[in-house]
Each structure stands twice: as C-alpha cells, then as structure tokens.
mmCIF file of C-alpha atoms in Angstrom:
data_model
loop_
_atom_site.group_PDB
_atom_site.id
_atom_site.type_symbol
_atom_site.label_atom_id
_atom_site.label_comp_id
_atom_site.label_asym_id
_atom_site.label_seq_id
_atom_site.Cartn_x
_atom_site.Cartn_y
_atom_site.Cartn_z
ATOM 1 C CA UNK A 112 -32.546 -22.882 18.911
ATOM 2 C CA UNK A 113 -29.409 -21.152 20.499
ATOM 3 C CA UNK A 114 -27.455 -22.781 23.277
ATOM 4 C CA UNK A 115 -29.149 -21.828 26.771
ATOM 5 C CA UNK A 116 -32.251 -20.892 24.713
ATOM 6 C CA UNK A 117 -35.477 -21.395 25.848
ATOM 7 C CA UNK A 118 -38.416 -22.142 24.207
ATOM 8 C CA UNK A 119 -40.404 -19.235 24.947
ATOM 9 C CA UNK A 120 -37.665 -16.965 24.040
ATOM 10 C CA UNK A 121 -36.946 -19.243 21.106
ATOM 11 C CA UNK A 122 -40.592 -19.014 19.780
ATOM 12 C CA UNK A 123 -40.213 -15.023 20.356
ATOM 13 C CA UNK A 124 -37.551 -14.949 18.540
ATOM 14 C CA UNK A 125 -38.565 -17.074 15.420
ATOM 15 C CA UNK A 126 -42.019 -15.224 14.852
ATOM 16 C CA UNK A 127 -40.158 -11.996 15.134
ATOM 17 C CA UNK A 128 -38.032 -12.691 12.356
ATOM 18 C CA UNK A 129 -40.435 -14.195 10.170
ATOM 19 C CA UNK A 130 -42.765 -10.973 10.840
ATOM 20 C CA UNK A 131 -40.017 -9.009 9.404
ATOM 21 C CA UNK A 132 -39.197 -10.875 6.589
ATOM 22 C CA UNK A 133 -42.830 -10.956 5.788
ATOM 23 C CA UNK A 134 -42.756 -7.199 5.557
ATOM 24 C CA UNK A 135 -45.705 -6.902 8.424
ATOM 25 C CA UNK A 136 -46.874 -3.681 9.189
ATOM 26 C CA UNK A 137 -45.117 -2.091 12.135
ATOM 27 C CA UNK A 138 -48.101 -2.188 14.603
ATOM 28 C CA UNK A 139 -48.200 -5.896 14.194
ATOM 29 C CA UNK A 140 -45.080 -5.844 16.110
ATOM 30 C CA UNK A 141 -47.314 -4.573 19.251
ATOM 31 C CA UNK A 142 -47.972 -7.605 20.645
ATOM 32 C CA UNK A 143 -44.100 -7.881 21.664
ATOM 33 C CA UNK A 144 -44.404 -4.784 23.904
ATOM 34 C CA UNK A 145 -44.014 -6.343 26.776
ATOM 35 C CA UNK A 146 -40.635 -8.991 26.384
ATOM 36 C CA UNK A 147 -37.527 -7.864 27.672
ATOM 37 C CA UNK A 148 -35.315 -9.875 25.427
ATOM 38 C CA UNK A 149 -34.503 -10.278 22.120
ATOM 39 C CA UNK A 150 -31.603 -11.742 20.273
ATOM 40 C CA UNK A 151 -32.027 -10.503 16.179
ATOM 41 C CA UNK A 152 -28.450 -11.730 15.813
ATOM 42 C CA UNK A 153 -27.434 -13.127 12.371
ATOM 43 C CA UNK A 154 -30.028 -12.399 10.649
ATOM 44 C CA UNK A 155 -28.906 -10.434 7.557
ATOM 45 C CA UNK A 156 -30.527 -8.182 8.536
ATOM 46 C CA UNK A 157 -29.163 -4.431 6.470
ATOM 47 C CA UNK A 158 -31.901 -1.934 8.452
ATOM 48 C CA UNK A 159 -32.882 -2.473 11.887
ATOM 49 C CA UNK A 160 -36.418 -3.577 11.962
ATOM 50 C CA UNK A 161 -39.069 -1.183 12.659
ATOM 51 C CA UNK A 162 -40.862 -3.408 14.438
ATOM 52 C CA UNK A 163 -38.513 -2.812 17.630
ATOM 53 C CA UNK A 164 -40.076 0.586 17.847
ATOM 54 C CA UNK A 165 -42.857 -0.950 18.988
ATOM 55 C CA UNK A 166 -40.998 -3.394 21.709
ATOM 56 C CA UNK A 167 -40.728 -0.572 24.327
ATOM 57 C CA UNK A 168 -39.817 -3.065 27.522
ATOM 58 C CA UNK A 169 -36.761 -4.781 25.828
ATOM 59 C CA UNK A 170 -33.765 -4.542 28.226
ATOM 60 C CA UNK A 171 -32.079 -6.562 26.159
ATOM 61 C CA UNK A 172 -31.679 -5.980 22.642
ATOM 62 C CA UNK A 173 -28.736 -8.224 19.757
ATOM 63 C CA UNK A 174 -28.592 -7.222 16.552
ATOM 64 C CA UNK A 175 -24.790 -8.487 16.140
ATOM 65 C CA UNK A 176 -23.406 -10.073 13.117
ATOM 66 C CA UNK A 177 -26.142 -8.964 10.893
ATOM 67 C CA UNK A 178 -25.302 -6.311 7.859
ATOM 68 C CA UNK A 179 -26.772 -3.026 9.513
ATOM 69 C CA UNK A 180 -24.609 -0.125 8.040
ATOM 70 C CA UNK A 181 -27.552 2.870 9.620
ATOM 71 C CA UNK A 182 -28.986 3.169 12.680
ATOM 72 C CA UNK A 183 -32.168 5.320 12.814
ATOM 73 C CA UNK A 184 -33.090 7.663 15.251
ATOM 74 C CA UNK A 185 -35.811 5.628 16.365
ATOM 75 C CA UNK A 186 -33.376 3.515 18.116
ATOM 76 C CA UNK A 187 -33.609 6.671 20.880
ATOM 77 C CA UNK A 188 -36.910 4.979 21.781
ATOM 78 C CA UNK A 189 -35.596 2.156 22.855
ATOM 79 C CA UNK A 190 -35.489 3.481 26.282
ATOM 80 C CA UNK A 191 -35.408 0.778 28.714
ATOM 81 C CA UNK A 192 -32.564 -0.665 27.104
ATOM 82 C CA UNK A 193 -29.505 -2.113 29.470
ATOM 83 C CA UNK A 194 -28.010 -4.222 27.342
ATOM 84 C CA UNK A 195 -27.439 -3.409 23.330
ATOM 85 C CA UNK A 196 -24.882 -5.749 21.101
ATOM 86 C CA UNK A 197 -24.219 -4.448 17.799
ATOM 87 C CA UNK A 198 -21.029 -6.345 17.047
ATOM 88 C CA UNK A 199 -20.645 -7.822 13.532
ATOM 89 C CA UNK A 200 -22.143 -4.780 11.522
ATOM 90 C CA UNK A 201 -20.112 -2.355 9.802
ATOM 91 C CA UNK A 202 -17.450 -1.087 12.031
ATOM 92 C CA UNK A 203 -16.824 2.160 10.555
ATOM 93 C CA UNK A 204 -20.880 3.190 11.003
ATOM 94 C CA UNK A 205 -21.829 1.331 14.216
ATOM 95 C CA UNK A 206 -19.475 1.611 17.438
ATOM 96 C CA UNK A 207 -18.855 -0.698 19.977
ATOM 97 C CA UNK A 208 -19.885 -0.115 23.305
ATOM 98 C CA UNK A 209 -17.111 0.646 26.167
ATOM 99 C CA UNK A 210 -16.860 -1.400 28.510
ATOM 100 C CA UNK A 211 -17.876 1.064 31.481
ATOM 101 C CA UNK A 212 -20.021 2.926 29.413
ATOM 102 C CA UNK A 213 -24.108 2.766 30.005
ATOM 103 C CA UNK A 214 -26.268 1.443 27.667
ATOM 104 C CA UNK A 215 -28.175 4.652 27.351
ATOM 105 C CA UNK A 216 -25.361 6.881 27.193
ATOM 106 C CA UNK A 217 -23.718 4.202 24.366
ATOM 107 C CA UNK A 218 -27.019 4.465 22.207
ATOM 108 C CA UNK A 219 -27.012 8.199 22.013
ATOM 109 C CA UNK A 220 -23.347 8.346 21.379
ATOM 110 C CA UNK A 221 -23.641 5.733 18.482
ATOM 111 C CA UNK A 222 -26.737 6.838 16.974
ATOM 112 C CA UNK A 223 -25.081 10.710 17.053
ATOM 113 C CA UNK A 224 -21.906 9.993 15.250
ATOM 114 C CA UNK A 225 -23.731 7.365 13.022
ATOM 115 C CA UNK A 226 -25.936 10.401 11.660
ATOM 116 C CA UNK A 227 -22.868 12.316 11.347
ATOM 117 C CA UNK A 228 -21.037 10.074 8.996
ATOM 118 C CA UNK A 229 -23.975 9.936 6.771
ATOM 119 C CA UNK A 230 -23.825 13.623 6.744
ATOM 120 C CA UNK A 231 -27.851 13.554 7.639
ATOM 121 C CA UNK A 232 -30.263 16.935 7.322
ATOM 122 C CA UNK A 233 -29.061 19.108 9.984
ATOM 123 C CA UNK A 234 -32.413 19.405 11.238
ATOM 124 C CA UNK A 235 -32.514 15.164 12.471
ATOM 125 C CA UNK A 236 -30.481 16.479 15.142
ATOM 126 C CA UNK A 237 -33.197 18.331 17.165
ATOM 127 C CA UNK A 238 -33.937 14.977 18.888
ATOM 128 C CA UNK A 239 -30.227 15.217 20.864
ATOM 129 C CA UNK A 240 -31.642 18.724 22.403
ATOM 130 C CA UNK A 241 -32.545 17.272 25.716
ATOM 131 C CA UNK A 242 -28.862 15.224 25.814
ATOM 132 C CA UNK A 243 -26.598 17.135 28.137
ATOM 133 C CA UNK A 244 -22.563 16.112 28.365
ATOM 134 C CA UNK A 245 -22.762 14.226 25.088
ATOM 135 C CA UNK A 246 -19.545 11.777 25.118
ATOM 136 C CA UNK A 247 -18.330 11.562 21.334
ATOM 137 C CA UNK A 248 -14.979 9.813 22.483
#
C-alpha cells in the first residue's frame, strides 16, 4: 500500500494491475468507469494500458516511473482528466507538464509531439482537427 493510501483506492489499484498483466480484454476494464483516481506508477509498465480507455471519469491519472516510451492517441479520451503525471518515462518521448499549463491542453501537446517523433502516418493526425491554438512550446 502507498503512504496516505487507502484501502479502497489500494484494492483499485491492485486489481487494475493484475488485470493488465493478465492480458484481460479491454472491456473488462469497464467496471472502473466510474473512479476518479488511479496511481499506475512503477509498474514497468512499456505501453499504457488499454484498459484506461475504458476509465472515462479518472481526474486523476500516474503513470510515472514506469518504461512508457509511446503514448497513443487514445490517451485524447481521457477527457476528464485534471491531473496527469508522466514523470519517470522516457524524457525525450513523453514531456513534462508546465507548471501553469492545463491538464487538457498538456495531453494534447504531449500526445502531438510524441506522434511526431515517431514520425507516425500523417493521416493519425486528423484527431488534432478540432484543437485550435495548439501550444508546441
């Protein structure tokens, strides 16, 4: 259990993980749709688990200190987000946030330049049509 833990979130957090490494199907991940936190944080993780796409409350979202070199555009689904840490992955794919800078406007930004640098089918980029005043600074 992490410090200031609770159990619920605990218990969240541990079936979660083992779903993933048990390779469940994605739909599975349903019956999270409705908790607002998650902390995925050191879990060697490489790819961001698709079973997030199906978490469409969380607020609150770590995957820091895991291994995560991509992000997909699925993370654009994500949209209740506030909070997002993805410190600890590879720094030269996944950004930090700035301090100032909201959550929503970060996850665009990062999941833009991350397709970028993996030089991505042009044609990925159609979901960014709707983003006006994209900040690539």
């Amino acid at each position: 259990m992490l410090k200031d833990e609770t159990t619920q979130r605990y218990l969240v957090r541990v079936v979660f993980i083992n779903m993933v490494k048990r390779s469940v199907e994605r739909e599975a991940f349903s019956v999270f749709k409705a908790y607002t936190e998650l902390d995925l944080s050191g879990q060697n993780f490489d790819v961001v688990p698709e079973g997030l796409f199906e978490c469409g409350s969380l607020q609150n979202l770590s995957l820091a200190s895991n291994s995560i070199k991509a992000l997909p555009v699925e993370m654009l689904t994500l949209t209740s987000l506030t909070a997002l840490d993805l410190r600890g992955n590879d720094d030269e794919l996944i950004l930090c946030q700035a301090e100032e800078e909201d959550t929503q406007d970060y996850l665009v930004r990062v999941v833009f330049l991350n397709l970028v640098r993996r030089d991505v089918d042009s044609s990925v980029f159609k979901v960014f049509d709707h983003c006006s005043g994209l900040d690539l600074s």
